[in-house]
Coordinates of C-alpha atoms in Angstrom, one line a residue:
Chain A
M1 CA 0.0 0.0 0.0
N2 CA 1.3 3.4 -1.0
T3 CA 2.2 5.4 2.1
L4 CA 0.4 8.5 0.9
E5 CA -2.8 6.6 0.1
E6 CA -2.8 5.1 3.6
R7 CA -2.2 8.6 5.1
L8 CA -5.1 9.9 3.0
R9 CA -7.4 7.2 4.4
R10 CA -6.4 8.0 8.0
S11 CA -6.7 11.7 7.4
F12 CA -10.1 11.5 5.8
R13 CA -11.4 9.2 8.6
A14 CA -10.0 11.5 11.3
Q15 CA -11.5 14.6 9.7
A16 CA -14.9 13.1 9.0
D17 CA -15.2 11.5 12.4
G18 CA -13.7 14.4 14.4
G19 CA -16.3 17.0 13.7
E20 CA -19.4 17.6 15.6
A21 CA -21.8 18.9 13.0
R22 CA -25.0 20.1 14.6
S23 CA -27.5 19.0 12.0
P24 CA -30.9 20.6 12.1
D25 CA -34.0 18.7 11.0
L26 CA -32.4 17.6 7.7
A27 CA -35.4 15.5 6.5
G28 CA -37.9 18.2 7.4
G29 CA -35.8 20.9 5.8
A30 CA -35.4 18.9 2.6
I31 CA -39.1 18.1 2.4
R32 CA -39.9 21.8 3.0
R33 CA -37.6 22.9 0.3
A34 CA -38.8 20.2 -2.1
R35 CA -42.4 21.5 -1.6
T36 CA -41.2 25.0 -2.4
V37 CA -39.5 23.8 -5.5
R38 CA -42.7 21.9 -6.5
R39 CA -44.8 25.0 -5.9
R40 CA -42.4 27.1 -7.9
R41 CA -42.5 24.6 -10.8
A42 CA -46.3 24.6 -10.7
A43 CA -46.3 28.4 -10.6
V44 CA -43.9 28.7 -13.5
A45 CA -46.0 26.2 -15.5
A46 CA -49.1 28.2 -14.7
C47 CA -47.4 31.5 -15.6
A48 CA -46.1 30.0 -18.8
A49 CA -49.6 28.9 -19.8
L50 CA -51.0 32.3 -18.8
A51 CA -48.3 34.1 -20.7
V52 CA -49.1 32.2 -23.9
I53 CA -52.8 33.2 -23.5
A54 CA -52.1 36.8 -22.4
T55 CA -49.1 37.7 -24.6
G56 CA -51.1 39.3 -27.3
A57 CA -53.3 41.3 -24.9
F58 CA -50.5 42.5 -22.8
G59 CA -48.4 43.3 -25.8
L60 CA -51.2 45.5 -27.2
I61 CA -51.5 47.4 -23.9
A62 CA -47.8 47.8 -23.5
H63 CA -47.3 49.2 -27.0
R64 CA -50.4 51.3 -27.2
P65 CA -49.7 55.0 -27.5
R66 CA -49.9 56.7 -24.1
S67 CA -52.3 59.3 -25.5
T68 CA -55.1 56.7 -25.6
G69 CA -55.4 56.9 -21.8
T70 CA -55.5 53.1 -21.5
T71 CA -51.8 52.7 -20.6
P72 CA -51.2 52.7 -16.8
A73 CA -50.1 56.0 -15.4
N74 CA -46.6 54.7 -14.9
P75 CA -44.8 52.9 -17.7
L76 CA -44.2 49.3 -17.1
P77 CA -40.7 48.0 -16.5
T78 CA -39.4 46.5 -19.7
V79 CA -35.9 45.5 -20.4
S80 CA -34.4 48.0 -22.8
P81 CA -34.2 46.7 -26.4
S82 CA -30.7 48.1 -26.6
G83 CA -29.5 45.9 -23.8
E84 CA -28.6 48.9 -21.7
P85 CA -28.7 48.0 -18.0
S86 CA -31.9 50.0 -17.3
V87 CA -35.6 49.3 -16.9
Q88 CA -38.4 51.8 -17.3
T89 CA -39.4 53.0 -13.8
S90 CA -42.6 51.7 -12.5
G91 CA -43.6 54.3 -10.0
T92 CA -42.8 52.3 -6.9
S93 CA -40.2 53.2 -4.3
L94 CA -39.4 49.5 -3.9
S95 CA -36.7 47.6 -5.6
L96 CA -37.4 44.4 -7.5
L97 CA -35.5 41.1 -7.8
A98 CA -35.5 39.8 -11.4
R99 CA -34.9 36.1 -11.8
H100 CA -34.0 35.2 -15.4
A101 CA -34.6 31.8 -16.9
D102 CA -30.9 31.4 -17.5
G103 CA -30.2 31.5 -13.8
T104 CA -28.9 35.0 -13.6
V105 CA -30.4 37.4 -11.1
D106 CA -30.6 41.2 -11.2
V107 CA -31.8 43.9 -8.9
V108 CA -34.0 46.6 -10.4
T109 CA -33.8 49.8 -8.4
P110 CA -36.7 52.3 -8.0
T111 CA -35.0 54.5 -10.6
G112 CA -35.0 51.6 -13.1
K113 CA -31.3 50.9 -12.9
V114 CA -30.4 47.2 -13.3
V115 CA -27.8 46.0 -10.9
P116 CA -26.6 42.5 -11.9
F117 CA -26.0 40.0 -9.1
G118 CA -24.8 37.2 -11.4
T119 CA -25.8 33.6 -11.1
G120 CA -26.6 31.9 -7.9
N121 CA -29.5 30.2 -6.1
V122 CA -30.8 33.3 -4.5
W123 CA -33.1 32.7 -1.5
H124 CA -33.7 36.2 -0.2
A125 CA -32.7 39.8 -0.6
W126 CA -33.2 42.8 1.6
Q127 CA -32.8 46.4 0.8
V128 CA -30.4 48.2 3.1
P129 CA -28.9 51.7 3.1
Q130 CA -25.7 50.5 1.3
G131 CA -27.5 48.5 -1.3
Y132 CA -28.9 45.0 -1.0
V133 CA -28.1 42.0 1.2
V134 CA -28.5 38.9 -0.8
Q135 CA -28.6 35.4 0.6
T136 CA -27.8 32.4 -1.6
D137 CA -27.5 28.8 -0.7
T138 CA -23.8 29.2 -0.1
A139 CA -23.2 32.7 1.1
L140 CA -24.5 36.1 2.1
Y141 CA -23.5 39.1 0.0
L142 CA -23.7 42.8 0.0
L143 CA -24.6 44.0 -3.5
G144 CA -23.8 47.7 -3.9
P145 CA -25.8 50.0 -6.2
D146 CA -22.7 50.1 -8.4
G147 CA -22.8 46.3 -8.8
R148 CA -19.9 45.6 -6.4
K149 CA -20.5 42.3 -4.7
T150 CA -18.9 41.6 -1.3
R151 CA -19.2 38.3 0.5
L152 CA -20.2 38.9 4.1
V153 CA -20.2 35.3 5.3
S154 CA -20.2 31.8 3.9
G155 CA -22.6 29.0 4.8
A156 CA -25.1 31.0 6.8
L157 CA -28.1 28.8 7.6
G158 CA -30.4 31.6 8.8
V159 CA -30.2 35.3 8.3
A160 CA -31.9 38.4 9.8
V161 CA -31.2 41.9 8.4
T162 CA -32.3 45.2 10.0
A163 CA -31.3 48.7 8.9
F164 CA -30.7 51.4 11.5
G165 CA -30.4 55.2 11.5
K166 CA -31.2 57.3 8.5
N167 CA -29.3 55.7 5.7
E168 CA -26.6 54.8 8.2
G169 CA -26.1 51.1 8.2
F170 CA -27.6 47.7 9.0
W171 CA -27.4 44.8 11.3
V172 CA -27.0 41.2 10.1
A173 CA -27.6 38.2 12.4
W174 CA -26.8 34.7 11.1
A175 CA -26.0 31.2 12.2
T176 CA -23.6 28.7 10.8
S177 CA -23.5 25.1 12.0
G178 CA -21.4 26.1 15.0
R179 CA -21.7 29.8 15.7
M180 CA -24.4 32.5 15.7
A181 CA -23.2 36.1 15.1
L182 CA -24.6 39.6 15.1
Q183 CA -22.6 42.2 13.1
R184 CA -23.1 45.9 12.6
Y185 CA -22.2 47.4 9.2
A186 CA -21.8 51.1 8.6
H187 CA -20.0 53.2 6.1
G188 CA -18.7 50.2 4.3
Q189 CA -17.2 48.3 7.2
V190 CA -17.9 46.1 10.1
T191 CA -18.3 48.4 13.1
G192 CA -19.5 45.9 15.8
S193 CA -19.6 42.2 16.3
Q194 CA -20.8 39.7 18.8
S195 CA -21.1 36.0 18.5
T196 CA -22.3 33.0 20.6
V197 CA -23.1 29.4 20.2
A198 CA -25.5 28.5 17.4
P199 CA -29.0 27.4 18.3
T200 CA -29.5 23.7 17.6
K201 CA -33.3 24.0 17.1
G202 CA -33.6 27.0 14.8
Y203 CA -32.0 30.0 13.1
P204 CA -32.1 33.8 13.2
L205 CA -35.0 35.2 11.3
L206 CA -35.5 38.7 12.6
Y207 CA -33.6 41.3 14.6
S208 CA -35.4 44.0 16.4
G209 CA -32.4 46.0 17.6
K210 CA -32.6 44.3 20.9
A211 CA -33.6 40.7 20.3
V212 CA -32.6 38.2 17.6
Y213 CA -35.7 36.1 16.9
L214 CA -35.0 32.5 16.2
G215 CA -37.4 30.2 14.4
G216 CA -37.2 26.4 14.0
T217 CA -39.4 23.6 13.0
R218 CA -40.5 20.3 14.5
T219 CA -42.5 19.0 11.6
G220 CA -40.8 20.5 8.6
G221 CA -44.1 22.1 7.7
G222 CA -43.3 25.6 8.9
V223 CA -41.8 27.6 11.7
D224 CA -43.4 26.2 14.9
R225 CA -40.6 26.7 17.5
H226 CA -39.6 30.1 18.7
D227 CA -36.8 31.6 20.8
V228 CA -34.8 34.8 21.2
W229 CA -31.2 35.7 21.7
L230 CA -30.7 39.0 23.6
P231 CA -27.1 40.0 22.7
A232 CA -27.0 42.7 25.4
Q233 CA -27.4 40.0 28.0
G234 CA -24.4 37.9 26.7
G235 CA -24.4 34.5 25.1
Y236 CA -27.3 32.6 23.8
H237 CA -29.1 30.0 26.1
D238 CA -31.6 27.7 24.6
S239 CA -35.1 28.5 25.7
F240 CA -37.0 27.1 22.7
D241 CA -40.6 26.1 23.2
Q242 CA -41.2 28.3 26.2
A243 CA -43.0 31.1 24.3
R244 CA -46.3 29.2 24.3
D245 CA -48.5 32.1 23.1
V246 CA -46.7 32.5 19.9
S247 CA -48.2 31.2 16.7
A248 CA -46.0 33.2 14.4
I249 CA -43.5 36.0 14.6
D250 CA -43.7 37.9 11.3
A251 CA -41.9 41.2 11.4
V252 CA -40.1 43.8 13.4
L253 CA -42.3 46.7 14.5
P254 CA -41.1 50.1 13.3
D255 CA -39.4 52.5 15.7
N256 CA -42.5 54.7 15.7
S257 CA -44.7 52.1 17.3
S258 CA -46.8 53.7 20.0
E259 CA -46.7 50.6 22.1
P260 CA -44.0 50.7 24.8
G261 CA -41.7 47.7 24.7
A262 CA -43.2 46.2 21.5
S263 CA -40.6 44.6 19.4
F264 CA -42.3 42.2 17.0
F265 CA -45.6 41.8 15.1
G266 CA -47.0 38.3 14.8
L267 CA -49.9 36.0 15.5
T268 CA -51.2 34.4 18.7
F269 CA -54.2 32.4 19.8
P270 CA -57.5 33.7 21.3
A271 CA -57.3 34.5 24.9
G272 CA -60.0 32.0 25.8
G273 CA -58.5 29.3 23.6
G274 CA -59.3 28.2 20.1
K275 CA -57.7 27.6 16.8
E276 CA -58.2 31.1 15.3
Q277 CA -55.2 33.3 14.6
C278 CA -55.1 36.7 16.3
I279 CA -52.9 39.6 15.2
A280 CA -50.6 40.6 18.1
T281 CA -47.6 42.4 19.2
F282 CA -44.8 40.9 21.3
D283 CA -42.0 42.1 23.5
E284 CA -38.4 41.2 23.1
H285 CA -39.0 38.0 25.2
L286 CA -41.9 37.0 22.9
A287 CA -44.5 37.7 25.5
V288 CA -47.8 39.0 24.0
L289 CA -48.2 42.7 24.6
S290 CA -51.4 43.3 22.8
R291 CA -53.9 40.9 21.2
G292 CA -56.0 42.3 18.3
T293 CA -58.7 40.8 16.2
C294 CA -58.9 37.1 15.6
D295 CA -60.0 35.5 12.4
P296 CA -60.1 31.9 11.3
A297 CA -59.1 32.9 7.7
I298 CA -55.7 34.3 8.8
I299 CA -52.8 32.1 7.9
A300 CA -49.8 31.7 10.1
D301 CA -47.2 31.6 7.3
R302 CA -44.9 34.4 8.4
S303 CA -46.1 36.6 5.5
G304 CA -47.1 39.5 7.8
R305 CA -45.7 42.9 7.1
V306 CA -46.2 46.1 9.1
A307 CA -46.8 49.4 7.3
G308 CA -44.6 52.4 8.1
D309 CA -47.3 53.9 10.3
A310 CA -46.9 50.9 12.6
R311 CA -50.7 50.5 12.6
R312 CA -51.7 48.6 9.5
V313 CA -50.6 45.1 8.9
A314 CA -50.9 42.7 5.9
V315 CA -51.2 39.0 6.5
G316 CA -52.0 35.9 4.5
Y317 CA -55.7 35.2 4.3
L318 CA -57.9 32.5 2.8
V319 CA -61.0 33.5 0.9
N320 CA -63.1 30.6 -0.5
G321 CA -59.9 28.6 -0.7
A322 CA -57.9 31.3 -2.5
Y323 CA -54.8 32.9 -1.0
R324 CA -55.1 36.6 -0.5
A325 CA -53.5 39.5 1.5
A326 CA -55.7 40.9 4.2
V327 CA -55.0 44.3 5.8
F328 CA -55.9 44.8 9.4
D329 CA -55.6 47.7 11.8
L330 CA -53.4 46.7 14.7
G331 CA -55.5 48.7 17.1
A332 CA -58.9 47.5 16.0
P333 CA -60.9 45.7 18.6
V334 CA -61.5 41.9 18.6
G335 CA -64.1 41.0 16.1
S336 CA -63.0 43.6 13.5
R337 CA -63.0 42.6 9.9
P338 CA -60.1 43.3 7.5
V339 CA -59.7 46.8 6.2
A340 CA -59.1 45.4 2.8
V341 CA -58.6 42.0 1.1
L342 CA -56.3 42.3 -1.9
P343 CA -55.6 39.7 -4.7
L344 CA -51.9 39.3 -3.9
T345 CA -50.5 35.8 -3.4
G346 CA -47.2 36.5 -1.7
G347 CA -44.0 38.4 -1.2
W348 CA -45.7 41.7 -0.4
E349 CA -44.2 44.8 1.1
W350 CA -45.7 48.2 2.0
D351 CA -45.0 51.1 -0.2
G352 CA -46.5 54.0 1.6
D353 CA -50.2 53.4 1.6
A354 CA -50.1 50.7 -1.0
L355 CA -49.3 47.1 -0.8
V356 CA -46.9 45.7 -3.5
G357 CA -46.5 42.0 -4.2
N358 CA -47.0 39.2 -6.6
G359 CA -50.4 38.8 -8.1
P360 CA -52.1 35.5 -9.1
G361 CA -50.2 35.5 -12.4
G362 CA -46.9 35.9 -10.7
D363 CA -46.4 39.5 -11.8
V364 CA -45.9 42.4 -9.4
W365 CA -48.9 44.6 -8.6
S366 CA -49.5 47.6 -6.4
Y367 CA -52.8 47.8 -4.6
G368 CA -54.3 50.7 -2.6
L369 CA -56.5 49.9 0.3
D370 CA -59.5 50.9 -1.9
G371 CA -58.8 47.8 -3.9
H372 CA -57.5 49.7 -7.0
G373 CA -54.5 47.9 -8.5
R374 CA -51.9 48.7 -11.1
P375 CA -49.2 46.5 -12.6
I376 CA -45.6 47.1 -11.6
S377 CA -44.1 44.4 -13.8
T378 CA -45.3 42.8 -17.1
P379 CA -45.2 39.1 -17.8
A380 CA -41.9 39.1 -19.6
P381 CA -40.8 35.8 -21.1
G382 CA -38.1 34.2 -19.0
V383 CA -38.2 36.8 -16.2
K384 CA -39.9 36.7 -12.8
Y385 CA -40.0 39.8 -10.6
E386 CA -40.3 39.8 -6.8
V387 CA -40.4 42.7 -4.4
I388 CA -37.3 43.2 -2.3
P389 CA -38.4 43.9 1.3
R390 CA -37.1 47.0 3.1
T391 CA -35.5 46.3 6.5
Chain B
M1 CA -52.2 11.8 0.3
I2 CA -51.5 8.3 1.8
A3 CA -48.8 7.7 -0.8
G4 CA -47.3 11.1 0.0
D5 CA -47.3 10.3 3.7
T6 CA -45.6 7.0 3.0
D7 CA -43.0 8.7 0.9
E8 CA -42.4 11.2 3.6
R9 CA -42.1 8.5 6.3
E10 CA -39.7 6.4 4.1
F11 CA -37.7 9.5 3.3
R12 CA -37.4 10.5 7.0
D13 CA -36.2 6.9 7.8
F14 CA -33.6 7.1 5.0
V15 CA -32.3 10.5 6.2
A16 CA -32.2 9.3 9.8
A17 CA -30.2 6.2 8.8
R18 CA -27.8 7.6 6.2
S19 CA -27.5 11.4 6.7
P20 CA -24.6 11.1 9.2
A21 CA -22.5 9.2 6.6
L22 CA -23.6 11.5 3.8
L23 CA -22.7 14.5 5.9
R24 CA -19.2 13.2 6.5
T25 CA -18.7 12.8 2.8
A26 CA -20.1 16.3 2.2
Y27 CA -17.6 17.6 4.7
L28 CA -14.7 16.0 3.0
L29 CA -15.9 17.3 -0.4
S30 CA -16.6 20.9 0.8
G31 CA -14.0 21.4 3.5
N32 CA -16.2 22.8 6.2
W33 CA -19.2 21.8 8.2
A34 CA -21.4 24.8 7.3
S35 CA -21.0 24.1 3.6
A36 CA -21.4 20.4 4.2
E37 CA -24.8 20.9 5.8
D38 CA -25.9 23.1 2.9
L39 CA -24.6 20.6 0.4
L40 CA -26.4 17.7 2.2
Q41 CA -29.6 19.8 2.4
I42 CA -29.5 20.3 -1.4
A43 CA -28.8 16.7 -2.1
L44 CA -31.6 15.5 0.2
T45 CA -34.0 18.0 -1.4
R46 CA -33.3 16.7 -4.8
T47 CA -33.5 13.2 -3.6
Y48 CA -36.9 13.8 -2.1
L49 CA -38.1 15.4 -5.4
A50 CA -36.9 12.3 -7.3
W51 CA -38.1 9.8 -4.6
R52 CA -40.9 8.1 -6.6
R53 CA -38.9 8.2 -9.8
L54 CA -36.0 6.3 -8.1
G55 CA -38.2 3.3 -7.6
G56 CA -36.4 1.4 -4.9
I57 CA -34.5 2.2 -1.7
E58 CA -31.4 0.6 -3.2
A59 CA -31.3 3.4 -5.8
V60 CA -31.7 6.2 -3.3
E61 CA -28.4 6.5 -1.6
P62 CA -26.4 6.3 -4.9
Y63 CA -28.6 9.1 -6.2
A64 CA -28.1 11.2 -3.1
R65 CA -24.4 10.7 -3.2
K66 CA -24.2 11.6 -6.9
V67 CA -26.1 14.8 -6.3
L68 CA -23.8 15.6 -3.4
V69 CA -20.6 15.1 -5.4
N70 CA -21.8 16.9 -8.5
T71 CA -23.2 19.8 -6.4
A72 CA -19.9 20.1 -4.6
T73 CA -18.0 20.4 -7.8
S74 CA -20.5 22.8 -9.4
W75 CA -20.2 25.0 -6.3
W76 CA -16.5 25.2 -6.8
R77 CA -17.0 26.2 -10.4
R78 CA -19.5 28.9 -9.5
R79 CA -17.3 30.4 -6.8
W80 CA -14.3 30.4 -9.0
H81 CA -16.0 32.2 -11.8
G82 CA -18.7 34.1 -10.1
E83 CA -17.2 36.3 -7.4
R84 CA -15.3 39.5 -7.6
P85 CA -12.5 40.0 -5.1
T86 CA -13.2 43.0 -2.9
E87 CA -11.2 44.7 -0.2
V88 CA -13.8 46.6 1.7
M89 CA -15.3 44.0 4.1
P90 CA -13.2 41.1 5.1
E91 CA -15.1 37.9 5.9
P92 CA -16.1 38.2 9.5
P93 CA -15.0 35.6 12.1
G94 CA -18.4 33.9 12.2
Y95 CA -16.9 30.5 11.3
D96 CA -17.4 27.1 12.9
D97 CA -14.5 26.6 15.2
T98 CA -14.8 22.9 14.7
D99 CA -13.2 23.4 11.3
A100 CA -10.3 25.3 12.9
R101 CA -9.8 22.5 15.4
L102 CA -9.6 19.9 12.7
D103 CA -7.5 21.9 10.4
H104 CA -4.2 21.1 12.1
D105 CA -3.8 18.1 9.7
M106 CA -1.3 19.2 7.2
L107 CA -2.3 16.6 4.6
W108 CA -6.0 17.7 4.9
R109 CA -5.0 21.3 4.4
Q110 CA -3.3 20.4 1.2
V111 CA -6.3 18.2 0.1
K112 CA -8.6 21.2 0.5
T113 CA -6.5 23.2 -2.0
L114 CA -6.9 20.6 -4.7
P115 CA -9.4 21.3 -7.6
A116 CA -12.8 20.0 -6.7
R117 CA -12.8 17.1 -9.1
Q118 CA -9.4 15.8 -8.0
R119 CA -10.6 16.1 -4.3
A120 CA -13.8 14.3 -5.1
V121 CA -11.9 11.5 -6.7
L122 CA -9.7 11.1 -3.7
V123 CA -12.6 11.2 -1.3
L124 CA -14.5 8.6 -3.3
R125 CA -11.5 6.3 -3.7
Y126 CA -9.9 6.6 -0.3
Y127 CA -12.8 7.4 2.0
E128 CA -15.7 5.8 0.3
D129 CA -13.5 3.0 -0.9
L130 CA -15.2 3.0 -4.3
T131 CA -13.4 1.3 -7.3
E132 CA -12.2 3.4 -10.2
T133 CA -15.2 2.2 -12.2
E134 CA -17.7 3.1 -9.5
T135 CA -16.0 6.5 -9.0
A136 CA -16.1 7.2 -12.8
H137 CA -19.8 6.2 -12.9
L138 CA -20.7 8.5 -9.9
L139 CA -18.8 11.5 -11.4
G140 CA -19.9 10.9 -14.9
L141 CA -16.3 10.6 -16.1
T142 CA -14.3 7.9 -17.9
V143 CA -12.2 5.5 -15.9
G144 CA -9.2 7.0 -17.6
T145 CA -10.1 10.5 -16.4
V146 CA -10.5 9.2 -12.9
K147 CA -7.1 7.6 -13.0
S148 CA -5.7 10.9 -14.4
H149 CA -7.3 13.0 -11.7
A150 CA -6.1 10.6 -8.9
S151 CA -2.6 10.5 -10.3
R152 CA -2.3 14.3 -10.6
A153 CA -3.8 14.8 -7.1
L154 CA -1.4 12.4 -5.5
A155 CA 1.5 13.9 -7.3
T156 CA 0.5 17.4 -6.2
L157 CA 0.2 16.2 -2.6
R158 CA 3.5 14.4 -2.7
T159 CA 5.2 17.6 -3.9
R160 CA 3.5 19.8 -1.3
I161 CA 4.2 17.6 1.7
A162 CA 7.6 16.7 0.3
E163 CA 7.0 13.0 0.6
P164 CA 9.6 11.0 -1.3
T165 CA 8.1 8.9 -4.2
P166 CA 8.1 5.2 -3.2
Q167 CA 11.3 3.6 -4.4
R168 CA 11.0 0.7 -6.7
E169 CA 12.7 -2.6 -5.7
G170 CA 16.0 -3.2 -7.3
R171 CA 16.7 0.3 -7.9

């Protein structure tokens, strides 16, 4: 036996057996991701079918002279025929993520500028003062408005991004298989850092400025375990499954929330018991601070977003079996009905008084609370647009 | 629905039984535990998507292993061509210290610098104990290419760790 070959065998065995990887629920994670892939495939197939049917009609609308009055007030984003990296602005202050059929991904800024990210299996993107934080299956990147791509960390399993100050910087919390970290970025560099042991039952999903919210899953069917890490109090200590009133933690409440001590928006259960979902606010320990209206049609899928006024919230809602976005007033008493139910199917974000997200056909639409909608993106062959959430 | 439940139960059983071994292989292919878990998660996701198509349990592990190896090598290609070097933000110290503890092995450090395909061939030949033919089948290469990769990899390692080439008898 060759000496080097034998040394290789010993080295491989020592390396592979010496680690102590903390695997999460691998089967559950794989099943969850597989379901997402299947849903995406089904959606792509449906969009393709719709596109075939609708191509003629949309083409007519898109190319009709503006003087006819039929064209939407804001021109639709269309890739420039010249290939220049710009897209016609669509009248939203939000940025869009453009996924191309060839696997490349771009960011389209509110001014219509196209910032190429390149290829990669992009999971999420967040808008921050310095550009966009983009999570792929292998790494977390900061993509600047000039296209500069900086790798922040490799192998992050969960990521929470929160901006601070007025165009100042952002916080990023993440976990790898061994460590969990919180870092502060400002003016193009790391200006603060803290790390601790990684949770074994979940990952960072939100950061409120005081608390890193950690979500995990028992069943693989969604986030059903909850915990927090409070960096100001030192290292992380596992206290999963102690927040018994939490059904879902959806979003960080804006700084202008009038409720003292409120950190998160989410869903809880009725005070007297029951299976309805109730909109709620939570403190940094995930204790319920206020319980709003309850409705059996509300879906606990972490789709909730809070408007800038810290009063209106949009959550997933089932209407006759169809998925919709329902807007509630956080301060409305128990028994209140939604302020609006809008035909958005996911990925929504507030844009002032409007809610912007993917419509049933997969395109991006903007809806006012009066139910009036306008398209933000057209069904372009081989491109799918998503709203990039603000942090 | 019942078929789906059965699939899910069988898949969970498979993951419970085989994921530790697959994770170890993923670690040797990727070089760190964080990437290994990502790699395994992708392999398991694709395996679950193909579950019914694979037919029998005997076909499952080879399929998962093939996805694992091919994803590892494609990651390397993507990283090599896809990133621009930058100087503004160094990668922060949020790494898994398990990797650092294990990284004292000089031979392992050199293995990690090999091109992905060469490393994959070494892992499959000397950790998984696959034959050259099995390795070639898994990687989608010819046996000759596998031999070539192994030979180059071993030669590189010998040079880097300054191990003398084994002397032939009678020399």
